[in-house]
Coordinates of C-alpha atoms (C1' of nucleotides) in Angstrom, one line a residue:
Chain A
X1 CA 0.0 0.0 0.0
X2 CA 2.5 2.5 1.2
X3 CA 5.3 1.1 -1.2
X4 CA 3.0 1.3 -4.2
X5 CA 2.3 5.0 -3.2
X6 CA 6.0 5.3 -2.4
X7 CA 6.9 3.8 -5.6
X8 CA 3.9 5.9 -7.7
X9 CA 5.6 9.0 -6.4
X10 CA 8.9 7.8 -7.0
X11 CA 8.2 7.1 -10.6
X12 CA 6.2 10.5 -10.7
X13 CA 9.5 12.2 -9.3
X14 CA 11.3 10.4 -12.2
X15 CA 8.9 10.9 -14.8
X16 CA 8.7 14.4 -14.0
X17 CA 6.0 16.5 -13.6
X18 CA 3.6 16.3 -16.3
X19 CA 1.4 14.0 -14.0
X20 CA -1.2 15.6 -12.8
X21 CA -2.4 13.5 -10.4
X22 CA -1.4 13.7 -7.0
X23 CA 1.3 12.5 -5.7
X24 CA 2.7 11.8 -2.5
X25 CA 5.7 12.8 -1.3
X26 CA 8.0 10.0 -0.1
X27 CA 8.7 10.0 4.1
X28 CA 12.3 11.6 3.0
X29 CA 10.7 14.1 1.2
X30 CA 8.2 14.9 3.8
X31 CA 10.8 14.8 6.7
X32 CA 13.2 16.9 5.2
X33 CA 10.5 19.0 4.5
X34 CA 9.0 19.1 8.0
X35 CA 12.7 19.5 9.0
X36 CA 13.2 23.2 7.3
X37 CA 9.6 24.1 7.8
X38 CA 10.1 23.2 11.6
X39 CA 13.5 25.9 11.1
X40 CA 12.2 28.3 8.5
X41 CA 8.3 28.8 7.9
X42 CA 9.0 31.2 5.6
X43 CA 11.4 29.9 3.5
X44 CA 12.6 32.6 0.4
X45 CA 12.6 31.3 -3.0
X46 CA 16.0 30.4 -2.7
X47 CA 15.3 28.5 -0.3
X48 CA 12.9 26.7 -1.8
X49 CA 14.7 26.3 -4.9
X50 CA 17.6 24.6 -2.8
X51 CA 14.9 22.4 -1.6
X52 CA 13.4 21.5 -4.3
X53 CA 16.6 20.5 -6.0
X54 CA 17.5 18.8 -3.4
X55 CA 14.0 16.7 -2.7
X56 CA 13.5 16.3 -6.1
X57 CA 10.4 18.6 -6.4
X58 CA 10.1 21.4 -8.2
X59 CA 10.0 25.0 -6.6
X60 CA 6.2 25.1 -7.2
X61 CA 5.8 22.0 -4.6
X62 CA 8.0 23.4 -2.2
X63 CA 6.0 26.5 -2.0
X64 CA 3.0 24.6 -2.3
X65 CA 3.6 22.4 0.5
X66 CA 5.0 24.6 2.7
X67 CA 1.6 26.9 2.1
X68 CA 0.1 24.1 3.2
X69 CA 1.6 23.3 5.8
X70 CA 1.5 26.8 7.4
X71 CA -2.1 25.9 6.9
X72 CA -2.1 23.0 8.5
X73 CA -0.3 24.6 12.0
X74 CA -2.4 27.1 11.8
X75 CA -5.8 24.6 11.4
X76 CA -4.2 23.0 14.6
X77 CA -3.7 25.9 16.4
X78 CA -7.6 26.8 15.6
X79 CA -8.0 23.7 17.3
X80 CA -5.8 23.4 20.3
X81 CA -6.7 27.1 20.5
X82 CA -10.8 26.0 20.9
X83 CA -9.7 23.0 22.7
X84 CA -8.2 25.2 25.0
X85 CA -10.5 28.1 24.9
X86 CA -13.0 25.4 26.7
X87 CA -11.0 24.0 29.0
X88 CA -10.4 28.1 29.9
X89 CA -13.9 29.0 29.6
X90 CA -14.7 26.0 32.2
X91 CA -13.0 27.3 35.3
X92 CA -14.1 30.4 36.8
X93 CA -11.0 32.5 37.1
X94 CA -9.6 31.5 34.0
X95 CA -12.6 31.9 32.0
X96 CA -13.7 35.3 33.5
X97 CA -10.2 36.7 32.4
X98 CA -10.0 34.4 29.3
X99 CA -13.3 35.6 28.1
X100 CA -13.4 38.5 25.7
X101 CA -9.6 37.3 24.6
X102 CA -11.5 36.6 21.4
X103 CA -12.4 40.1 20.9
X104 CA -9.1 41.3 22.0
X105 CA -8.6 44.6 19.7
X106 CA -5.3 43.4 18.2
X107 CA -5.3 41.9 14.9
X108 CA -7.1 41.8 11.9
X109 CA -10.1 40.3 11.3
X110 CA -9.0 38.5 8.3
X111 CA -7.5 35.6 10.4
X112 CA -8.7 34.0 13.3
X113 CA -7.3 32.8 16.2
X114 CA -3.6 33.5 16.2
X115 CA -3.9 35.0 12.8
X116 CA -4.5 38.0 15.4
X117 CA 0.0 38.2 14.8
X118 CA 1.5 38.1 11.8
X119 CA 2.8 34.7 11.3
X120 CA 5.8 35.8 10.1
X121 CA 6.1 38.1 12.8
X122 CA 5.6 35.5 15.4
X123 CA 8.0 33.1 13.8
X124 CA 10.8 36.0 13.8
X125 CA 10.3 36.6 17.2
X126 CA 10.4 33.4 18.8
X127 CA 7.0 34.2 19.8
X128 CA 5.2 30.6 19.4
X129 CA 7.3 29.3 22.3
X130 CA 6.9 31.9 25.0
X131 CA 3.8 34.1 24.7
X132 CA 1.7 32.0 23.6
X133 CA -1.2 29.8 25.1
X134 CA -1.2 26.6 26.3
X135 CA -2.4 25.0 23.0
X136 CA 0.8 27.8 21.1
X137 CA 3.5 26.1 23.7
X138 CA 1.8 22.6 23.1
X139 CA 1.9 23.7 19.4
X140 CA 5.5 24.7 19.7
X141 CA 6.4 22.0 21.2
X142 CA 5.3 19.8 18.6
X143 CA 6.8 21.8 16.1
X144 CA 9.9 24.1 17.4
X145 CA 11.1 22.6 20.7
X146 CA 10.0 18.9 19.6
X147 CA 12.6 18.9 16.4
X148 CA 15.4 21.1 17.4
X149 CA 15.6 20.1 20.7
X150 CA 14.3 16.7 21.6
X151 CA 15.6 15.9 18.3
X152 CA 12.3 14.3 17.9
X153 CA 12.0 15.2 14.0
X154 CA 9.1 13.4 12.6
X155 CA 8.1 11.6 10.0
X156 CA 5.7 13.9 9.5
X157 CA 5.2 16.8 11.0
X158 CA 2.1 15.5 12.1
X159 CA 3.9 11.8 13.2
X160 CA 6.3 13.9 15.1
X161 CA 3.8 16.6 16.1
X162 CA 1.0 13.8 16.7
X163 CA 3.2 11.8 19.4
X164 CA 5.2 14.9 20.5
X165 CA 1.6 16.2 21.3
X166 CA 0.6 13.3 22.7
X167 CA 3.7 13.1 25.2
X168 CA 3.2 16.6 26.0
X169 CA 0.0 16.6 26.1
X170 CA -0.3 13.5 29.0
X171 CA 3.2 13.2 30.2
X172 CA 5.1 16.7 29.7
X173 CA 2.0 19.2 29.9
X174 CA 3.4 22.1 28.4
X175 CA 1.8 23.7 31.4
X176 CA 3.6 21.6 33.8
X177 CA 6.9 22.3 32.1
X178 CA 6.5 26.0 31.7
X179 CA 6.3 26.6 34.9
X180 CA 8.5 24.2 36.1
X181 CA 10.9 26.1 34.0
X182 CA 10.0 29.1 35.8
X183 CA 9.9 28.4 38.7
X184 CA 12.2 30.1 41.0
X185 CA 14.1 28.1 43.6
X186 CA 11.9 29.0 46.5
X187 CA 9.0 28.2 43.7
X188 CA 7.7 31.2 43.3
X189 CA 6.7 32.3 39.6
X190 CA 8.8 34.0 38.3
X191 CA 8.2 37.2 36.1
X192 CA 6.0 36.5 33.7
X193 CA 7.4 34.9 30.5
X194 CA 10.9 35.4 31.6
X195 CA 12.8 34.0 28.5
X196 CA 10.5 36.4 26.1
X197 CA 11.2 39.6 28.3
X198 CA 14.7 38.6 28.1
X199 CA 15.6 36.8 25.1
X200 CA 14.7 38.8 22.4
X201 CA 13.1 42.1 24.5
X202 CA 10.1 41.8 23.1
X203 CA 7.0 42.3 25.3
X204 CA 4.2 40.6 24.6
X205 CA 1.0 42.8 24.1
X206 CA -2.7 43.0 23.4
X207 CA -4.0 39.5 22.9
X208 CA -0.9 37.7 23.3
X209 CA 0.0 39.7 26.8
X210 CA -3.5 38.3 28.5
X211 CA -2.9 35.2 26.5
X212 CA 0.6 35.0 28.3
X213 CA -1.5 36.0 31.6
X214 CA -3.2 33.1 31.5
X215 CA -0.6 30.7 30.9
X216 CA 0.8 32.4 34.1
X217 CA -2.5 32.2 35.9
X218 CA -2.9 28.9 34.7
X219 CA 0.5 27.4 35.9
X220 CA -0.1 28.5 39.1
X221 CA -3.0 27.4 39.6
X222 CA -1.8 24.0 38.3
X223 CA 1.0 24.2 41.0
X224 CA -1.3 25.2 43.8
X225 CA -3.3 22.0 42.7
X226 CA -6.5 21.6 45.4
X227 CA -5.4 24.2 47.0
X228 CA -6.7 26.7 44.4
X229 CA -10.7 27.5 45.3
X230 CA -12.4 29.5 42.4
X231 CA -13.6 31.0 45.3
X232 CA -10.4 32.7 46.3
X233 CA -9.3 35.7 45.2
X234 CA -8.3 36.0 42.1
X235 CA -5.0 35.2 40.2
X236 CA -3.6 38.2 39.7
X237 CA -1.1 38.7 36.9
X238 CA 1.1 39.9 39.4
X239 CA 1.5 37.2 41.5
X240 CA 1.7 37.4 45.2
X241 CA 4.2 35.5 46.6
X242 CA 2.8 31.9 47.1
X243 CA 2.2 30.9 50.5
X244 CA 5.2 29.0 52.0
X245 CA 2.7 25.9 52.1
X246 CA 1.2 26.1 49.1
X247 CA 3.3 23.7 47.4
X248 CA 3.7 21.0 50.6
X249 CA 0.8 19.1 50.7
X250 CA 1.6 16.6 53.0
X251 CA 0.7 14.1 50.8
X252 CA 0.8 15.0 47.1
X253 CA 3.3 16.8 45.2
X254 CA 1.5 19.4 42.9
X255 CA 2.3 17.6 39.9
X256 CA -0.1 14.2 41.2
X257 CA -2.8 16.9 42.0
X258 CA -6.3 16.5 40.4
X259 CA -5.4 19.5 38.4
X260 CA -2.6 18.3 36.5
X261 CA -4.7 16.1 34.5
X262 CA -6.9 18.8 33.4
X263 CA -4.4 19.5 30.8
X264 CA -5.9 22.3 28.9
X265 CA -4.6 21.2 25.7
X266 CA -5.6 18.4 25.5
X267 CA -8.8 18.3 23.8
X268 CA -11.8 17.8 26.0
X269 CA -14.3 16.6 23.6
X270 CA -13.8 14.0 21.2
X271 CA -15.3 16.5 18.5
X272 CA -12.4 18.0 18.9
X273 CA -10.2 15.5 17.3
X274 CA -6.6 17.3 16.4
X275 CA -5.1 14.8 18.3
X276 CA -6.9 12.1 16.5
X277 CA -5.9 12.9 13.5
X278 CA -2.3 13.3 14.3
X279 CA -2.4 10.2 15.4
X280 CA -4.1 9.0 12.5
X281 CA -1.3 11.2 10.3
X282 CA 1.4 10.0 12.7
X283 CA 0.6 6.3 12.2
X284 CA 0.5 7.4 8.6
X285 CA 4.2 8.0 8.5
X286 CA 4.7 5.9 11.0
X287 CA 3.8 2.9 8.6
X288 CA 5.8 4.7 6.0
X289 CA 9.1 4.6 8.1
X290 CA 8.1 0.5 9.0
X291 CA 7.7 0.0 5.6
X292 CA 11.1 2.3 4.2
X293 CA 11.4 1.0 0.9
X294 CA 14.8 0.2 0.0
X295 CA 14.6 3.1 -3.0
X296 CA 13.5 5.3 -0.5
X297 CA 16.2 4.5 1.8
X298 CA 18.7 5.3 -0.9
X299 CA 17.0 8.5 -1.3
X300 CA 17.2 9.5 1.8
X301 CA 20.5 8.7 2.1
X302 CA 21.5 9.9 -1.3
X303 CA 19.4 12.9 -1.7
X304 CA 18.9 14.4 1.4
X305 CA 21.1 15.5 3.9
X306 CA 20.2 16.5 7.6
X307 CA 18.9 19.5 8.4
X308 CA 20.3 19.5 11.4
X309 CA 22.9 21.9 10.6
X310 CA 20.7 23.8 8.5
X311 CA 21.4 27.3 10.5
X312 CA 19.0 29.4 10.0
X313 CA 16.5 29.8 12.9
X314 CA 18.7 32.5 14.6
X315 CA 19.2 34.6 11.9
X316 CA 15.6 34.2 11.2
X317 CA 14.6 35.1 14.6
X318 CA 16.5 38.5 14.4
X319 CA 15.3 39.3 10.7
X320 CA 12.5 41.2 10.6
X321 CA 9.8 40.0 8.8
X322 CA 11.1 41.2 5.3
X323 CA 14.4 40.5 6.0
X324 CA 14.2 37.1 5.3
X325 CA 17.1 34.6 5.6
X326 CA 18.9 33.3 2.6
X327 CA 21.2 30.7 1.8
X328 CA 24.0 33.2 1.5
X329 CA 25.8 32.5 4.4
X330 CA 24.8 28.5 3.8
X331 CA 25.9 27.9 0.0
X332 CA 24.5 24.1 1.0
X333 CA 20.8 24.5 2.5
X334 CA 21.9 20.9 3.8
X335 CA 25.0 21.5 5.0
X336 CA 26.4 18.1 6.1
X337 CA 24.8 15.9 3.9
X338 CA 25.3 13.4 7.0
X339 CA 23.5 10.4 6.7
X340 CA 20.1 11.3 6.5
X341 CA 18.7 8.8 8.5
X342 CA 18.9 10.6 11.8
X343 CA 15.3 11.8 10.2
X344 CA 14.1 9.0 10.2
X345 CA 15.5 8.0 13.4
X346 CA 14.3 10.7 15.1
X347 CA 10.9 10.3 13.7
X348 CA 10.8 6.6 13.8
X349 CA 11.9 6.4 17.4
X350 CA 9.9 8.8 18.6
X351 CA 6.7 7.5 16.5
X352 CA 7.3 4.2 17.7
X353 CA 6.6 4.9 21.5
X354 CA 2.9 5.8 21.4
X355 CA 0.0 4.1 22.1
X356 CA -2.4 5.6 19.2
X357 CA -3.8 2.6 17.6
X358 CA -2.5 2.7 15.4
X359 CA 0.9 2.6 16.7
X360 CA -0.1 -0.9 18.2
X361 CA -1.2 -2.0 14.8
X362 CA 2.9 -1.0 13.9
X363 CA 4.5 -3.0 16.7
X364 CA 1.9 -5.6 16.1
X365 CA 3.9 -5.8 12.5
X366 CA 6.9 -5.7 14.1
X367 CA 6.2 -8.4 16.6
X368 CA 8.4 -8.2 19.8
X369 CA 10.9 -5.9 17.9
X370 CA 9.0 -2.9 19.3
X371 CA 8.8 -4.1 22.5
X372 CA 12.2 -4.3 23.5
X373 CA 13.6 -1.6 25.0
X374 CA 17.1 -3.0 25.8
X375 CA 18.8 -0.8 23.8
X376 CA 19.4 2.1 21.2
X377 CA 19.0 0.2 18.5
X378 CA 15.8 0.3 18.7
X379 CA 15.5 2.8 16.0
X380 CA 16.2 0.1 13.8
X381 CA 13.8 -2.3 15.0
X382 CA 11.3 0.5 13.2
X383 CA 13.5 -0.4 9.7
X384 CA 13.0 -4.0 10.2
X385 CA 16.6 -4.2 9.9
X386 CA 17.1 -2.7 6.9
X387 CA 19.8 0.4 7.8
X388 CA 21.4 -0.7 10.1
X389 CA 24.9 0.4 8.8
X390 CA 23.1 3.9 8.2
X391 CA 21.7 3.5 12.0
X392 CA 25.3 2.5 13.6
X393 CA 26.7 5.8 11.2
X394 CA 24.0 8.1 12.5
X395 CA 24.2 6.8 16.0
X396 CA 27.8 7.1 15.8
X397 CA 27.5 10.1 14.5
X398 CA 25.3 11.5 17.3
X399 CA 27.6 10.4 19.8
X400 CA 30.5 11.8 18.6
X401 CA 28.7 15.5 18.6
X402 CA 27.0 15.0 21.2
X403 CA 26.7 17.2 24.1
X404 CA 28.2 16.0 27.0
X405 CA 24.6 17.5 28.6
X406 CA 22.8 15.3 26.2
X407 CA 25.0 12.6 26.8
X408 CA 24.4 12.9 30.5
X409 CA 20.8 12.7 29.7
X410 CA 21.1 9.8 27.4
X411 CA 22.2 8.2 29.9
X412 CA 20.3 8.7 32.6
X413 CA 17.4 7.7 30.0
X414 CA 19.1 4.4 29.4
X415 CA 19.9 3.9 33.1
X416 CA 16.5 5.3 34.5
X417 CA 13.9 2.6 34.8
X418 CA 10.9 3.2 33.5
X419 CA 7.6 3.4 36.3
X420 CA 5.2 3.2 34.1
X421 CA 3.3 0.2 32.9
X422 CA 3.6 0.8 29.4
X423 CA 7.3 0.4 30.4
X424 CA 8.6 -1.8 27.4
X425 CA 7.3 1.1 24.9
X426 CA 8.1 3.7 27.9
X427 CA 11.5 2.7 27.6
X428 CA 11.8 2.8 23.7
X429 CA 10.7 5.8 24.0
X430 CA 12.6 7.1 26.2
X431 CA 15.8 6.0 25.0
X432 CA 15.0 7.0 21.2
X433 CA 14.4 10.4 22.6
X434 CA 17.5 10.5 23.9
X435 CA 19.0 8.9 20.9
X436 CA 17.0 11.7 18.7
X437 CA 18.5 14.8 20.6
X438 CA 21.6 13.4 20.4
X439 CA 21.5 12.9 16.6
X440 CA 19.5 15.8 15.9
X441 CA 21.5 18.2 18.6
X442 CA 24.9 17.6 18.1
X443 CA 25.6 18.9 14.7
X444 CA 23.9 22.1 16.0
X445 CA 26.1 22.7 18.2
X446 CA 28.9 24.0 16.4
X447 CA 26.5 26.6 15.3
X448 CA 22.8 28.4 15.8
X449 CA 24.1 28.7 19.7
X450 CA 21.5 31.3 20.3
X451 CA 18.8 29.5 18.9
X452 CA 19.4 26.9 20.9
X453 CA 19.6 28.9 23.8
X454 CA 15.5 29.0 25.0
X455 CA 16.0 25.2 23.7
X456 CA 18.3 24.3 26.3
X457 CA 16.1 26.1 28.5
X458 CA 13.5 23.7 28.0
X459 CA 16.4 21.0 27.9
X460 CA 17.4 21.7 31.6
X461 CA 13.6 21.6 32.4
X462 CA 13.5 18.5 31.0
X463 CA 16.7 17.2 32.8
X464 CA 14.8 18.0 36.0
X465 CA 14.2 14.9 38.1
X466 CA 11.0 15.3 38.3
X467 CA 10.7 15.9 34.5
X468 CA 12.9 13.2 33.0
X469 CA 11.9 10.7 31.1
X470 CA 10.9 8.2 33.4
X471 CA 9.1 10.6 35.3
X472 CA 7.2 11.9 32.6
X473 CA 6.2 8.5 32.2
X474 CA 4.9 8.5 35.9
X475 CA 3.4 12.2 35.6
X476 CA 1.5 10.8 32.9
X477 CA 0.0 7.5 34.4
X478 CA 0.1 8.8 38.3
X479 CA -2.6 11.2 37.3
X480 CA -5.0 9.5 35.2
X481 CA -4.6 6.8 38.0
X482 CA -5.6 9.3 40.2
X483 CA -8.3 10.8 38.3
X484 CA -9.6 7.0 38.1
X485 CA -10.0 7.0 41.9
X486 CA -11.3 10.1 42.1
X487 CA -13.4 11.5 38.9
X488 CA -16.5 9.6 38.6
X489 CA -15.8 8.4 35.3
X490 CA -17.1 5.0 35.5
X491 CA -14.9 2.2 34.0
X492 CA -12.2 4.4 33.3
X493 CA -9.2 2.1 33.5
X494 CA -6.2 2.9 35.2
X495 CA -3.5 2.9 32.5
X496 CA -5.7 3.4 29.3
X497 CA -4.0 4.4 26.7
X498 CA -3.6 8.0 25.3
X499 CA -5.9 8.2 23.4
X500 CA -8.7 6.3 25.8
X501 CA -7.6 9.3 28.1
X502 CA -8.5 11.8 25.3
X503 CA -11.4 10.2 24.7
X504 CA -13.1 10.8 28.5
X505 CA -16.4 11.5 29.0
X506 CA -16.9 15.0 27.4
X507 CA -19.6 16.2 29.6
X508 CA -17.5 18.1 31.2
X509 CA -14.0 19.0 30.7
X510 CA -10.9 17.5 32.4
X511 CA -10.6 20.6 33.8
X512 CA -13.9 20.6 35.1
X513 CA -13.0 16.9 36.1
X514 CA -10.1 17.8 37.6
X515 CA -11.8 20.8 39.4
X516 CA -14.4 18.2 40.4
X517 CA -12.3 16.2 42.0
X518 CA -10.5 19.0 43.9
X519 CA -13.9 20.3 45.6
X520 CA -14.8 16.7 46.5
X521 CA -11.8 16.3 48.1
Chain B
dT1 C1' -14.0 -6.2 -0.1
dT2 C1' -16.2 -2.1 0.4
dG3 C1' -17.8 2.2 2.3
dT4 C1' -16.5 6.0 5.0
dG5 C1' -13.7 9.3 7.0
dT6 C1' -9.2 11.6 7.2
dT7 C1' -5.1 13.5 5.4
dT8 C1' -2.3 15.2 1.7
dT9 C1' -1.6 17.3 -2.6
dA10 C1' -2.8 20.3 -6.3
dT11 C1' -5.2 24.1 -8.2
dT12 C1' -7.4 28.5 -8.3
dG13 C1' -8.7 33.0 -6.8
dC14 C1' -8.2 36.8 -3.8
dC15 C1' -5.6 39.8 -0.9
dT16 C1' -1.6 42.5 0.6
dC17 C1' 2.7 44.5 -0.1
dC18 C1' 6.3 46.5 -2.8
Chain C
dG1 C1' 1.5 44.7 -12.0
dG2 C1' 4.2 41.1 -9.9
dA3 C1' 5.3 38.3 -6.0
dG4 C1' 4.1 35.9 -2.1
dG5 C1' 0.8 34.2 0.9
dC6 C1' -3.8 32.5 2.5
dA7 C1' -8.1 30.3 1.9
dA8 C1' -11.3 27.4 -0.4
dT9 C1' -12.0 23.5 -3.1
dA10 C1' -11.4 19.1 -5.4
dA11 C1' -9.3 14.9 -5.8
dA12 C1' -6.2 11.2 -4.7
dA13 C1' -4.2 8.3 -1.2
dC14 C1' -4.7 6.2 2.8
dA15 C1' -6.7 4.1 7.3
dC16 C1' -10.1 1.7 9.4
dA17 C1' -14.3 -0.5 10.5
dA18 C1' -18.1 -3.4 9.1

DNA sequence: TTGTGTTTTATTGCCTCC
DNA sequence: GGAGGCAATAAAACACAA
């Protein structure tokens, strides 16, 4: 199925472009793709034209896809965005200041949503990661942090973004990290968005500003867990210090409180499906990188080269929005031409962790391969075997580069046991994450040092015990374990699946759930 | 195997900016 | 007016359930 579409698109590449018919891109194409769209949305023509050449498409696709694609991050924003405008609008704080952020005066009213800023301009700025809502970081995440940092290129965007959403969404809330990342050590919040006030001086205003409140408003009321009563005072943007005992609950850390598993973006109501069909694009590509055809393999390997050095993101998030980057400081948009795999591995490995059906269906092909979790070669259980010279090269590769920081993390991936009960996949997952930032983040580091700066902020958030891998494992089960004793969702099983969890009652929101639980306590 | 739903790709038209 | 981008639309490819 996927090879004959492989091979149709193959032939269509070769035969040129006289077909009309639609064609798919191969997983190369698509990844290398995703790759410079996740560092340069707005590509020049250039750009584009380096591209193409280099994927084998003409200029006129490039554009094309990346239109679409914009198109498509935006479409998920609109979603996360509504997903999270309910989850906002069902608590009474929240909702009373998110309320009217709709009709916030900024923007045009051409676009919707977070059309409110420029795209351009938001991309220039760094703006996605830091100012915006929940459902922006969770988008960022997927699509910024997720690639450059985690390493955790996808197949597909959407296999990456899918499962990078999913793992956010359940075990690394964005909201639990942010303010994790903020938080000061006596925990206190600290200034609001502290890496946009001081990373690129911008300030944050109109829509994004109270959009930025929230987030604030939001994290703390995640960290003060059952201790936060609607019926307190308000949340202030200007937070008060928090009282010495807010965050010692004799029993319960913040993170096990009913609250965290109101994650606002994760979609309350099944109608609201972004998720879903990530995981349905995800398992998409997902199949596609099981199934790597051996032409395809040579592509990859012949044709495209990493984009992991591809430098542009800081120089793009100084340009102004006209002052677009080029390739002239870059006379190879894929500098390196390494092996190309590390795509692949990054998006295999990380699309081989998840629990969307799908996924199962994929380990189901691959019998026990995907099960194991003994080791890093677990990327190649994904390729059925069938690059493992590329795999030892791009794993060799990564550890050569790699950052004694990411080592360190590797490692304590590898070593850390996983607590959850999905611990076999855990543990794959785990330890191709590592693997992916390795491969993905050490040929970065001999350049784009600035860019990488907010990453390694999130890095070091993600190095925090609490926040590791494994524990993002138990951050995600602990709660929904929780919830299960608590909520009244009946029949709600303890370690259902991701997507199970998605799929709770939509009644009410999680939130709401959460909030539920909270005042019956 | 088939029908249905989703996602991706291609095309076209409109808008904005220079 | 041209270039670039966005949105709408159609159609193909694909996934999945019956």
């Amino acid at each position: 199925m996927e090879e004959s579409g492989e091979l149709h698109s193959e032939e269509n590449k070769v035969s040129g472009e006289k077909n009309k018919k639609r064609r798919l891109k191969t997983p190369a194409q698509v990844t290398a793709l995703e790759k410079f769209y996740n560092e340069h949305k707005y590509p020049t023509e250039e750009m584009k034209l380096e591209l193409a050449g280099e994927l084998g498409l003409t200029e006129k696709q490039v554009s094309g896809w990346f239109c679409h694609r914009r198109l498509k991050d935006k479409r998920l924003l609109k979603d996360e965005a509504y997903a999270n405008g309910r989850q906002e609008h069902s608590s009474g704080v929240i909702q009373d200041r998110g309320s009217g952020l709709g009709q916030d005066s900024c923007g045009s009213t051409k676009h919707g949503d977070y059309r409110l800023l420029d795209p351009k301009e938001v991309e220039s700025r760094g703006l996605y990661s830091h100012d915006f809502s929940a459902a922006d970081l969770t988008y960022e995440h997927r699509n910024r942090y997720t690639e450059n940092v985690s390493g955790m290129d996808d197949t597909s965007s959407e296999s990456g973004s899918s499962l990078q959403y999913k793992s956010f969404s359940q075990g690394q809330d964005p909201y639990n990290l942010e303010p994790s990342t903020y938080l000061t050590p006596n925990r206190a919040m600290p200034p609001l968005n502290p890496k946009s006030a001081t990373n690129m001086g911008y300030k944050p205003s109109g829509y994004l500003k109270v959009r930025g409140e929230i987030d604030a408003i939001t994290s703390v009321k995640k960290q003060i867990g059952r201790n936060y009563r609607e019926d307190g005072p308000p949340l202030s943007v200007e937070f008060d210090p928090l009282p010495p005992g807010a965050f010692e609950d004799g029993t319960e850390g913040p993170i096990q409180e009913p609250y965290y598993s109101a994650n606002p973006t994760i979609p309350s109501s099944p109608e609201i499906s972004p998720v879903k069909r990530q995981l349905s694009l995800s398992s998409r590509y997902d199949s596609y990188n099981t199934k790597f055809s051996p032409q395809d393999l040579h592509m990859e390997g012949a044709e495209l080269g990493s984009f992991h050095d591809y430098d542009f993101q800081d120089k793009r998030s100084h340009q102004h929005v006209k002052q677009r980057p080029t390739f002239h400081s870059h006379a190879n948009p894929l500098p390196g031409r390494k092996s190309s795999l590390d795509l692949y591995e990054d998006s295999t490995g990380e699309a081989s962790a998840h629990n969307s059906k799908k996924n199962h269906r994929m380990v189901a092909k691959h019998g026990t391969e995907g099960m194991r979790s003994d080791s890093a070669s677990n990327h190649s259980d994904h390729y059925e075997g069938k690059v493992d010279v590329k795999q030892a090269n791009s794993l060799s590769h990564g550890y050569e580069t790699i950052n004694p920081k990411n080592t360190q993390r590797s490692e304590f991936v590898k070593s850390k046991p996983s607590n959850s009960k999905r611990m076999p996949h855990v543990s794959v997952d785990s330890e191709e994450r590592g693997l992916s930032i390795m491969t993905a983040k050490g040929p970065k580091l001999n350049g784009d040092q600035k860019g990488r700066i907010k990453y390694q902020d999130l890095d070091r958030v993600r190095m925090l015990p609490n926040e590791t891998m494994g524990g993002e494992q138990v951050m995600v089960d602990e709660p929904l374990q929780h919830n299960v004793k608590q909520a009244p969702v009946a029949g709600m099983q303890p370690l259902r699946n991701r997507r199970s969890a998605l799929e709770m009652p939509s009644s009410f929101s999680e939130d709401e759930t959460a909030e539920t639980s909270s005042s019956l306590n």
